[in-house]
């Protein structure tokens, strides 16, 4: 559904009016286009003594043809390697780097701060200084304008190699992360090196299963995974079969009409997998429903239906499919900001989406023993048929109550899923990536 306020506020006349009235002025976000450069201009890269990630950062940027220029007048990105900051006094280095440059950051610019996780800090002072980075990045992300975003990347000792950080650095700097801001990503050591891949088609030769694929976010995920080279198995309920088959045909994929809540659904899916080749590399659990009512007025059938589709089916399907995933396999679950912050009238939905996060956190270390990662995305307000049915005032609040002042698009969630599904993202495991424009509640 069109966001008329966004269109009005980003126009020349409308922009003048909202500026004069002191109203928010969101700008249309710049999203990924195939063939576009990683960043649209030079990057300023700063660091402190003892920083251990700067060499890998330079290697990644130079491999993508990015110009690193400390004197850039209009930088497309500001990157600061703060891994060497070991005390509160040294936090002044962040102010010295960012304060004179932020006002010159290009529209749709990127800010990336690099730190170390708590388990790699040496004492209370070091831990305090590194945790301070999170408060800085979250606050800075709320101050940025013009579609700019900021992220914090925590790199564990041993993971500071270009092979480990490349996929995440590229995602954070590119237009793929247009609706992701103020987030923290942790890279763990010991992840297997990513195989050589075409950056434009990192999933070439891989097979991905996407549930809830007939429309909305699921269809966008299937399209982006196909764009990135994957063969896509599109799964949805038999009632969505016409839309599902049209999508699969367009993507040269396979339509899998199946009720995931059926008792024999996992067995039937395994049979269908065998019929189309048997191999599987990526599983995206996207299927989900809502039955919104306050808990006091919620029939047990509505409660049960949401839990069955959104959580129980995911558990059963994962148990069946995990043995099919080879080394380097990926599982991505679609949670929700509601699962993090809660939402009135959605106790069933929020419970199911919070349960997915618990599943991801517990399953991730077990799956890592097989060389498989398990992560989740948590969308905020995304412009879909479901949100188009939300009452007008609630819909406007959902769009405006985030740092970017607008709702996201299904492709924003799809880009995050594709990033987590990529072979080069093996160092990210057991995490929840919020795709919410830095929602002011729960993010």
CSV table of C-alpha atoms in Angstrom, one decimal:
chain,number,residue,atom,x,y,z
A,1,UNK,CA,0.0,0.0,0.0
A,2,UNK,CA,1.4,3.4,-0.9
A,3,UNK,CA,2.7,5.7,1.8
A,4,UNK,CA,1.2,9.0,0.8
A,5,UNK,CA,2.8,10.9,3.6
A,6,UNK,CA,6.3,9.7,2.5
A,7,UNK,CA,5.6,10.7,-1.1
A,8,UNK,CA,4.3,14.1,0.0
A,9,UNK,CA,7.1,14.9,2.5
A,10,UNK,CA,9.8,13.9,0.0
A,11,UNK,CA,8.5,16.2,-2.7
A,12,UNK,CA,9.7,19.8,-3.1
A,13,UNK,CA,6.5,21.6,-2.0
A,14,UNK,CA,5.5,19.0,0.5
A,15,UNK,CA,9.0,19.0,2.0
A,16,UNK,CA,8.8,22.7,2.5
A,17,UNK,CA,5.5,22.4,4.3
A,18,UNK,CA,6.5,19.6,6.7
A,19,UNK,CA,9.8,21.3,7.4
A,20,UNK,CA,7.9,24.6,8.3
A,21,UNK,CA,5.5,22.7,10.5
A,22,UNK,CA,8.2,20.8,12.2
A,23,UNK,CA,6.9,17.4,11.1
A,24,UNK,CA,9.1,14.4,10.3
A,25,UNK,CA,10.5,14.3,6.8
A,26,UNK,CA,11.4,10.7,5.8
A,27,UNK,CA,13.2,10.2,2.5
A,28,UNK,CA,12.6,7.3,0.1
A,29,UNK,CA,15.3,4.7,0.8
A,30,UNK,CA,17.9,3.7,-1.8
A,31,UNK,CA,17.6,0.0,-2.3
A,32,UNK,CA,19.9,-2.5,-4.0
A,33,UNK,CA,20.1,-2.6,-7.8
A,34,UNK,CA,22.0,-5.4,-9.5
A,35,UNK,CA,25.3,-4.2,-10.7
A,36,UNK,CA,25.4,-1.1,-8.4
A,37,UNK,CA,28.7,-0.4,-6.6
A,38,UNK,CA,28.9,-1.4,-2.9
A,39,UNK,CA,28.9,2.2,-1.9
A,40,UNK,CA,28.3,5.3,-4.0
A,41,UNK,CA,31.5,7.2,-3.1
A,42,UNK,CA,34.6,7.2,-1.0
A,43,UNK,CA,34.8,5.7,2.5
A,44,UNK,CA,36.7,7.1,5.5
A,45,UNK,CA,38.3,4.4,7.6
A,46,UNK,CA,39.6,5.2,11.1
A,47,UNK,CA,41.1,3.2,13.9
A,48,UNK,CA,43.0,3.4,17.1
A,49,UNK,CA,46.3,1.8,18.1
A,50,UNK,CA,46.1,-2.0,18.7
A,51,UNK,CA,43.0,-2.2,16.5
A,52,UNK,CA,43.1,-5.7,15.0
A,53,UNK,CA,40.3,-5.6,12.3
A,54,UNK,CA,41.5,-2.7,10.2
A,55,UNK,CA,43.7,-4.8,7.9
A,56,UNK,CA,40.8,-7.2,7.1
A,57,UNK,CA,38.5,-4.2,6.6
A,58,UNK,CA,40.9,-2.7,4.1
A,59,UNK,CA,41.2,-6.0,2.3
A,60,UNK,CA,37.4,-6.3,1.9
A,61,UNK,CA,36.9,-2.7,0.7
A,62,UNK,CA,39.8,-2.9,-1.7
A,63,UNK,CA,38.5,-6.2,-3.2
A,64,UNK,CA,35.2,-4.5,-4.0
A,65,UNK,CA,37.0,-1.5,-5.6
A,66,UNK,CA,36.0,0.9,-2.8
A,67,UNK,CA,38.0,4.1,-2.5
A,68,UNK,CA,39.4,4.7,1.0
A,69,UNK,CA,40.0,8.4,1.4
A,70,UNK,CA,40.6,9.9,4.9
A,71,UNK,CA,40.0,13.4,3.5
A,72,UNK,CA,36.8,12.7,1.5
A,73,UNK,CA,34.6,15.8,1.6
A,74,UNK,CA,31.4,13.8,1.0
A,75,UNK,CA,32.0,10.3,2.3
A,76,UNK,CA,29.5,7.5,1.5
A,77,UNK,CA,30.5,5.7,4.6
A,78,UNK,CA,32.3,6.2,7.9
A,79,UNK,CA,33.9,3.2,9.4
A,80,UNK,CA,35.8,3.2,12.7
A,81,UNK,CA,37.7,0.2,14.1
A,82,UNK,CA,37.3,0.6,17.8
A,83,UNK,CA,38.6,-2.8,18.8
A,84,UNK,CA,41.6,-1.2,20.3
A,85,UNK,CA,39.6,1.1,22.7
A,86,UNK,CA,40.4,-0.4,26.2
A,87,UNK,CA,39.2,2.4,28.6
A,88,UNK,CA,36.5,5.0,28.9
A,89,UNK,CA,39.1,7.8,28.4
A,90,UNK,CA,39.8,6.4,24.9
A,91,UNK,CA,36.2,6.8,23.8
A,92,UNK,CA,37.2,10.4,23.0
A,93,UNK,CA,38.6,8.9,19.8
A,94,UNK,CA,35.1,8.2,18.6
A,95,UNK,CA,34.1,11.8,19.1
A,96,UNK,CA,37.2,13.0,17.3
A,97,UNK,CA,36.5,10.8,14.3
A,98,UNK,CA,32.7,11.2,13.9
A,99,UNK,CA,31.9,14.7,15.1
A,100,UNK,CA,33.6,16.7,12.3
A,101,UNK,CA,32.5,14.2,9.6
A,102,UNK,CA,28.9,13.3,10.3
A,103,UNK,CA,27.4,16.5,8.9
A,104,UNK,CA,29.2,15.8,5.6
A,105,UNK,CA,28.0,12.2,5.3
A,106,UNK,CA,26.3,11.6,1.9
A,107,UNK,CA,22.5,10.9,1.7
A,108,UNK,CA,21.8,7.2,2.3
A,109,UNK,CA,25.3,7.0,3.9
A,110,UNK,CA,26.5,4.3,6.2
A,111,UNK,CA,28.2,4.3,9.6
A,112,UNK,CA,29.9,1.1,10.8
A,113,UNK,CA,31.6,0.8,14.2
A,114,UNK,CA,33.8,-2.3,14.9
A,115,UNK,CA,34.2,-3.6,18.4
A,116,UNK,CA,34.9,-6.8,20.4
A,117,UNK,CA,32.4,-9.0,22.3
A,118,UNK,CA,32.4,-9.0,26.1
A,119,UNK,CA,33.9,-12.5,26.3
A,120,UNK,CA,37.1,-11.1,24.6
A,121,UNK,CA,37.5,-8.1,26.8
A,122,UNK,CA,40.3,-7.9,29.4
A,123,UNK,CA,38.8,-6.6,32.6
A,124,UNK,CA,36.0,-4.2,33.7
A,125,UNK,CA,37.4,-1.1,32.1
A,126,UNK,CA,37.8,-2.8,28.7
A,127,UNK,CA,34.3,-4.3,28.9
A,128,UNK,CA,32.8,-0.9,29.8
A,129,UNK,CA,34.4,0.8,27.0
A,130,UNK,CA,33.4,-1.8,24.4
A,131,UNK,CA,29.8,-1.9,25.7
A,132,UNK,CA,29.7,1.9,25.4
A,133,UNK,CA,29.9,1.4,21.6
A,134,UNK,CA,26.4,-0.1,21.6
A,135,UNK,CA,24.9,2.9,23.3
A,136,UNK,CA,26.7,5.2,20.9
A,137,UNK,CA,25.6,3.4,17.7
A,138,UNK,CA,22.0,3.0,18.8
A,139,UNK,CA,21.8,6.7,19.6
A,140,UNK,CA,23.7,7.8,16.5
A,141,UNK,CA,21.4,5.8,14.3
A,142,UNK,CA,18.5,7.9,15.7
A,143,UNK,CA,20.3,11.1,14.8
A,144,UNK,CA,21.2,10.3,11.2
A,145,UNK,CA,19.1,11.8,8.4
A,146,UNK,CA,18.7,11.4,4.7
A,147,UNK,CA,18.2,7.6,4.8
A,148,UNK,CA,21.6,7.0,6.5
A,149,UNK,CA,22.0,4.0,8.9
A,150,UNK,CA,24.5,2.9,11.5
A,151,UNK,CA,25.5,-0.6,12.7
A,152,UNK,CA,27.8,-2.1,15.3
A,153,UNK,CA,29.9,-5.2,14.3
A,154,UNK,CA,31.5,-7.2,17.2
A,155,UNK,CA,34.3,-9.4,15.9
A,156,UNK,CA,35.6,-12.2,18.1
A,157,UNK,CA,39.3,-12.9,18.3
A,158,UNK,CA,40.1,-15.2,15.5
A,159,UNK,CA,37.3,-14.0,13.3
A,160,UNK,CA,39.1,-10.8,12.1
A,161,UNK,CA,39.8,-12.3,8.6
A,162,UNK,CA,38.4,-10.9,5.4
A,163,UNK,CA,36.8,-14.3,4.7
A,164,UNK,CA,34.9,-14.1,8.0
A,165,UNK,CA,33.9,-10.4,8.0
A,166,UNK,CA,33.4,-9.8,4.2
A,167,UNK,CA,29.7,-10.8,3.9
A,168,UNK,CA,28.6,-8.8,6.9
A,169,UNK,CA,30.7,-5.7,6.0
A,170,UNK,CA,29.2,-5.7,2.5
A,171,UNK,CA,25.7,-6.1,3.8
A,172,UNK,CA,26.1,-3.3,6.3
A,173,UNK,CA,27.5,-0.9,3.8
A,174,UNK,CA,25.3,-1.7,0.8
A,175,UNK,CA,21.8,-0.7,-0.1
A,176,UNK,CA,20.7,-4.3,0.9
A,177,UNK,CA,20.5,-3.0,4.5
A,178,UNK,CA,18.4,0.0,3.7
A,179,UNK,CA,15.8,-0.8,6.4
A,180,UNK,CA,18.3,-2.1,9.0
A,181,UNK,CA,19.7,0.4,11.5
A,182,UNK,CA,21.0,0.6,15.0
A,183,UNK,CA,21.7,-3.1,15.1
A,184,UNK,CA,24.5,-5.2,16.6
A,185,UNK,CA,25.9,-8.2,14.8
A,186,UNK,CA,28.4,-10.6,16.3
A,187,UNK,CA,30.9,-12.6,14.4
A,188,UNK,CA,32.2,-15.8,16.0
A,189,UNK,CA,35.6,-17.5,15.5
A,190,UNK,CA,35.9,-21.0,14.2
A,191,UNK,CA,33.4,-20.6,11.3
A,192,UNK,CA,34.5,-22.5,8.2
A,193,UNK,CA,36.0,-20.4,5.4
A,194,UNK,CA,33.4,-19.5,2.8
A,195,UNK,CA,33.9,-21.1,-0.6
A,196,UNK,CA,34.8,-18.9,-3.5
A,197,UNK,CA,31.6,-17.4,-4.9
A,198,UNK,CA,30.5,-14.7,-7.4
A,199,UNK,CA,29.5,-11.8,-5.1
A,200,UNK,CA,26.5,-11.1,-7.5
A,201,UNK,CA,25.3,-14.7,-7.2
A,202,UNK,CA,26.6,-16.1,-3.9
A,203,UNK,CA,23.9,-18.8,-3.8
A,204,UNK,CA,24.7,-20.3,-7.2
A,205,UNK,CA,24.4,-24.0,-7.1
A,206,UNK,CA,22.4,-24.1,-3.9
A,207,UNK,CA,18.9,-25.2,-3.2
A,208,UNK,CA,16.6,-23.2,-0.9
A,209,UNK,CA,13.2,-24.0,0.6
A,210,UNK,CA,11.0,-21.0,1.5
A,211,UNK,CA,7.7,-21.6,3.4
A,212,UNK,CA,4.8,-19.2,3.1
A,213,UNK,CA,6.2,-18.3,-0.3
A,214,UNK,CA,3.0,-17.5,-2.3
A,215,UNK,CA,2.9,-13.8,-1.5
A,216,UNK,CA,4.2,-10.9,0.6
A,217,UNK,CA,7.5,-11.4,2.4
A,218,UNK,CA,7.8,-15.0,1.4
A,219,UNK,CA,7.5,-14.3,-2.3
A,220,UNK,CA,10.1,-11.5,-2.0
A,221,UNK,CA,12.5,-13.9,-0.2
A,222,UNK,CA,12.0,-16.5,-3.0
A,223,UNK,CA,12.7,-13.8,-5.6
A,224,UNK,CA,15.9,-12.5,-3.9
A,225,UNK,CA,17.3,-16.0,-3.3
A,226,UNK,CA,16.7,-16.8,-7.0
A,227,UNK,CA,18.4,-13.5,-8.0
A,228,UNK,CA,21.4,-14.6,-5.9
A,229,UNK,CA,21.6,-17.9,-7.8
A,230,UNK,CA,19.6,-20.4,-5.7
A,231,UNK,CA,17.2,-23.0,-7.0
A,232,UNK,CA,14.1,-22.2,-5.0
A,233,UNK,CA,11.4,-24.6,-3.6
A,234,UNK,CA,8.3,-22.5,-3.0
A,235,UNK,CA,6.1,-23.9,-0.3
A,236,UNK,CA,2.6,-22.7,0.8
A,237,UNK,CA,-0.8,-24.1,1.7
A,238,UNK,CA,-2.9,-25.8,-1.0
A,239,UNK,CA,-5.3,-22.9,-0.9
A,240,UNK,CA,-2.5,-20.7,-2.3
A,241,UNK,CA,-1.6,-23.1,-5.0
A,242,UNK,CA,-2.4,-20.9,-8.1
A,243,UNK,CA,-0.3,-18.0,-6.8
A,244,UNK,CA,2.4,-20.4,-5.7
A,245,UNK,CA,2.7,-22.1,-9.1
A,246,UNK,CA,2.9,-18.8,-10.9
A,247,UNK,CA,5.7,-17.7,-8.6
A,248,UNK,CA,7.6,-20.9,-9.0
A,249,UNK,CA,7.3,-20.8,-12.8
A,250,UNK,CA,8.6,-17.3,-12.9
A,251,UNK,CA,11.6,-18.3,-10.8
A,252,UNK,CA,12.3,-21.6,-12.6
A,253,UNK,CA,11.6,-23.1,-9.2
A,254,UNK,CA,9.4,-25.9,-7.8
A,255,UNK,CA,6.0,-25.3,-6.2
A,256,UNK,CA,5.3,-27.3,-3.1
A,257,UNK,CA,1.6,-27.0,-2.0
A,258,UNK,CA,1.5,-28.4,1.5
A,259,UNK,CA,-0.2,-27.9,4.9
A,260,UNK,CA,2.6,-27.7,7.3
A,261,UNK,CA,0.4,-28.3,10.3
A,262,UNK,CA,-0.7,-31.7,8.9
A,263,UNK,CA,0.6,-34.7,11.0
A,264,UNK,CA,2.5,-36.2,8.0
A,265,UNK,CA,3.7,-32.9,6.5
A,266,UNK,CA,7.4,-33.4,7.3
A,267,UNK,CA,7.3,-36.9,5.8
A,268,UNK,CA,5.5,-35.7,2.7
A,269,UNK,CA,8.0,-32.9,2.3
A,270,UNK,CA,10.9,-35.3,2.5
A,271,UNK,CA,9.3,-37.4,-0.3
A,272,UNK,CA,8.9,-34.3,-2.5
A,273,UNK,CA,12.5,-33.3,-1.8
A,274,UNK,CA,13.6,-36.8,-3.0
A,275,UNK,CA,11.6,-36.3,-6.2
A,276,UNK,CA,13.3,-33.1,-7.1
A,277,UNK,CA,16.9,-34.1,-6.2
A,278,UNK,CA,17.0,-34.5,-2.5
A,279,UNK,CA,19.7,-31.9,-1.7
A,280,UNK,CA,19.0,-28.9,0.4
A,281,UNK,CA,21.2,-26.0,1.5
A,282,UNK,CA,18.9,-23.3,2.8
A,283,UNK,CA,15.7,-23.5,4.8
A,284,UNK,CA,13.7,-20.3,5.3
A,285,UNK,CA,10.9,-20.7,7.8
A,286,UNK,CA,8.6,-17.8,6.8
A,287,UNK,CA,5.1,-19.2,7.0
A,288,UNK,CA,3.0,-17.4,9.6
A,289,UNK,CA,-0.5,-16.3,10.4
A,290,UNK,CA,-2.2,-13.9,12.8
A,291,UNK,CA,-5.5,-14.2,14.7
A,292,UNK,CA,-5.5,-11.0,16.7
A,293,UNK,CA,-7.7,-10.5,19.8
A,294,UNK,CA,-7.0,-9.7,23.4
A,295,UNK,CA,-6.3,-12.8,25.4
A,296,UNK,CA,-9.5,-12.4,27.4
A,297,UNK,CA,-11.5,-12.6,24.2
A,298,UNK,CA,-9.4,-15.1,22.3
A,299,UNK,CA,-11.0,-18.5,21.5
A,300,UNK,CA,-8.7,-21.4,22.0
A,301,UNK,CA,-8.9,-22.3,18.3
A,302,UNK,CA,-7.3,-19.0,17.4
A,303,UNK,CA,-4.6,-19.4,20.0
A,304,UNK,CA,-3.8,-22.9,18.8
A,305,UNK,CA,-3.9,-22.1,15.1
A,306,UNK,CA,-1.2,-19.4,15.4
A,307,UNK,CA,1.1,-21.5,17.6
A,308,UNK,CA,0.7,-24.5,15.3
A,309,UNK,CA,1.7,-22.6,12.1
A,310,UNK,CA,4.2,-20.2,13.5
A,311,UNK,CA,6.1,-22.4,16.0
A,312,UNK,CA,5.1,-26.0,16.2
A,313,UNK,CA,5.3,-26.6,12.5
A,314,UNK,CA,8.8,-24.9,12.4
A,315,UNK,CA,10.0,-27.2,15.2
A,316,UNK,CA,8.8,-30.4,13.4
A,317,UNK,CA,10.0,-29.3,10.0
A,318,UNK,CA,13.5,-28.4,11.4
A,319,UNK,CA,13.8,-31.8,13.0
A,320,UNK,CA,13.1,-33.4,9.7
A,321,UNK,CA,15.2,-31.2,7.5
A,322,UNK,CA,18.3,-30.6,9.6
A,323,UNK,CA,19.8,-34.0,8.7
A,324,UNK,CA,19.4,-33.1,5.0
A,325,UNK,CA,21.5,-29.9,5.3
A,326,UNK,CA,25.1,-30.4,4.5
A,327,UNK,CA,28.1,-28.6,5.8
A,328,UNK,CA,27.6,-24.9,5.2
A,329,UNK,CA,23.8,-25.2,5.4
A,330,UNK,CA,21.6,-22.3,6.6
A,331,UNK,CA,18.4,-22.1,8.5
A,332,UNK,CA,16.6,-18.7,8.8
A,333,UNK,CA,13.5,-18.1,10.8
A,334,UNK,CA,11.1,-15.2,10.4
A,335,UNK,CA,10.3,-13.8,13.9
A,336,UNK,CA,8.9,-10.4,14.6
A,337,UNK,CA,9.4,-7.2,16.6
A,338,UNK,CA,6.2,-8.3,18.3
A,339,UNK,CA,8.1,-11.3,19.7
A,340,UNK,CA,10.7,-8.9,21.2
A,341,UNK,CA,8.5,-6.1,22.5
A,342,UNK,CA,5.0,-7.7,22.7
A,343,UNK,CA,1.9,-6.1,21.2
A,344,UNK,CA,-1.6,-5.7,22.5
A,345,UNK,CA,-4.0,-8.1,20.9
A,346,UNK,CA,-1.2,-10.4,19.8
A,347,UNK,CA,-0.4,-12.7,22.8
A,348,UNK,CA,-0.6,-15.7,20.6
A,349,UNK,CA,1.5,-14.2,17.7
A,350,UNK,CA,4.1,-12.7,20.1
A,351,UNK,CA,4.4,-15.9,22.0
A,352,UNK,CA,5.0,-17.8,18.8
A,353,UNK,CA,7.6,-15.3,17.4
A,354,UNK,CA,9.4,-15.2,20.8
A,355,UNK,CA,9.4,-18.9,20.8
A,356,UNK,CA,11.2,-18.9,17.4
A,357,UNK,CA,14.0,-16.8,19.0
A,358,UNK,CA,14.3,-19.3,21.7
A,359,UNK,CA,14.5,-22.1,19.2
A,360,UNK,CA,17.2,-20.3,17.2
A,361,UNK,CA,19.3,-19.5,20.3
A,362,UNK,CA,19.2,-23.1,21.5
A,363,UNK,CA,19.6,-24.8,18.2
A,364,UNK,CA,22.4,-22.7,16.8
A,365,UNK,CA,25.3,-24.2,18.9
A,366,UNK,CA,24.0,-27.7,18.2
A,367,UNK,CA,23.7,-27.1,14.4
A,368,UNK,CA,27.2,-25.5,14.4
A,369,UNK,CA,28.6,-28.9,15.1
A,370,UNK,CA,27.3,-29.9,11.6
A,371,UNK,CA,28.6,-26.7,10.0
A,372,UNK,CA,25.1,-25.3,9.8
A,373,UNK,CA,24.0,-21.8,11.1
A,374,UNK,CA,20.6,-20.9,12.5
A,375,UNK,CA,19.5,-17.3,12.7
A,376,UNK,CA,16.3,-15.2,12.6
A,377,UNK,CA,15.1,-12.0,11.1
A,378,UNK,CA,12.6,-9.8,13.1
A,379,UNK,CA,10.6,-7.6,10.8
A,380,UNK,CA,9.0,-4.4,12.1
A,381,UNK,CA,6.2,-2.6,10.1
A,382,UNK,CA,6.5,-4.0,6.6
A,383,UNK,CA,4.1,-2.8,3.8
A,384,UNK,CA,2.2,-6.0,3.0
A,385,UNK,CA,-1.5,-7.0,2.5
A,386,UNK,CA,-1.7,-7.8,6.2
A,387,UNK,CA,-0.5,-4.4,7.3
A,388,UNK,CA,-2.7,-2.7,4.7
A,389,UNK,CA,-5.7,-4.0,6.7
A,390,UNK,CA,-4.5,-2.4,9.9
A,391,UNK,CA,-6.6,0.6,11.0
A,392,UNK,CA,-5.4,3.9,9.5
A,393,UNK,CA,-4.0,5.5,12.7
A,394,UNK,CA,-2.3,2.3,13.9
A,395,UNK,CA,-0.8,1.9,10.4
A,396,UNK,CA,0.6,5.5,10.5
A,397,UNK,CA,2.1,4.9,13.9
A,398,UNK,CA,3.7,1.8,12.7
A,399,UNK,CA,5.3,3.6,9.8
A,400,UNK,CA,6.5,6.6,11.7
A,401,UNK,CA,7.7,5.1,15.0
A,402,UNK,CA,11.2,4.2,13.7
A,403,UNK,CA,14.4,6.1,13.0
A,404,UNK,CA,13.7,6.1,9.2
A,405,UNK,CA,10.1,7.3,9.6
A,406,UNK,CA,8.6,4.8,7.2
A,407,UNK,CA,7.5,1.3,6.8
A,408,UNK,CA,9.8,-1.3,5.2
A,409,UNK,CA,9.2,-3.2,2.0
A,410,UNK,CA,9.1,-7.1,1.7
A,411,UNK,CA,12.4,-6.9,-0.2
A,412,UNK,CA,14.1,-5.4,2.9
A,413,UNK,CA,13.3,-8.6,4.8
A,414,UNK,CA,14.3,-10.7,1.8
A,415,UNK,CA,17.7,-9.0,1.6
A,416,UNK,CA,18.4,-9.7,5.3
A,417,UNK,CA,17.4,-13.4,4.8
A,418,UNK,CA,19.7,-13.7,1.7
A,419,UNK,CA,22.6,-12.2,3.7
A,420,UNK,CA,22.1,-14.8,6.5
A,421,UNK,CA,21.7,-17.5,3.9
A,422,UNK,CA,24.9,-16.7,2.0
A,423,UNK,CA,27.9,-19.0,2.2
A,424,UNK,CA,30.1,-16.2,3.5
A,425,UNK,CA,28.0,-15.5,6.6
A,426,UNK,CA,29.1,-18.6,8.5
A,427,UNK,CA,30.5,-16.5,11.4
A,428,UNK,CA,27.0,-15.3,12.2
A,429,UNK,CA,25.0,-17.8,14.2
A,430,UNK,CA,22.3,-17.8,16.8
A,431,UNK,CA,21.4,-14.2,16.2
A,432,UNK,CA,18.2,-12.1,15.6
A,433,UNK,CA,18.6,-9.4,13.0
A,434,UNK,CA,15.9,-6.7,13.3
A,435,UNK,CA,14.6,-5.4,10.0
A,436,UNK,CA,12.6,-2.5,11.4
A,437,UNK,CA,14.2,0.8,10.5
A,438,UNK,CA,15.3,0.9,14.2
A,439,UNK,CA,11.8,0.7,15.7
A,440,UNK,CA,11.5,2.9,18.7
A,441,UNK,CA,9.9,0.1,20.7
A,442,UNK,CA,11.6,-3.2,21.2
A,443,UNK,CA,14.7,-2.6,19.0
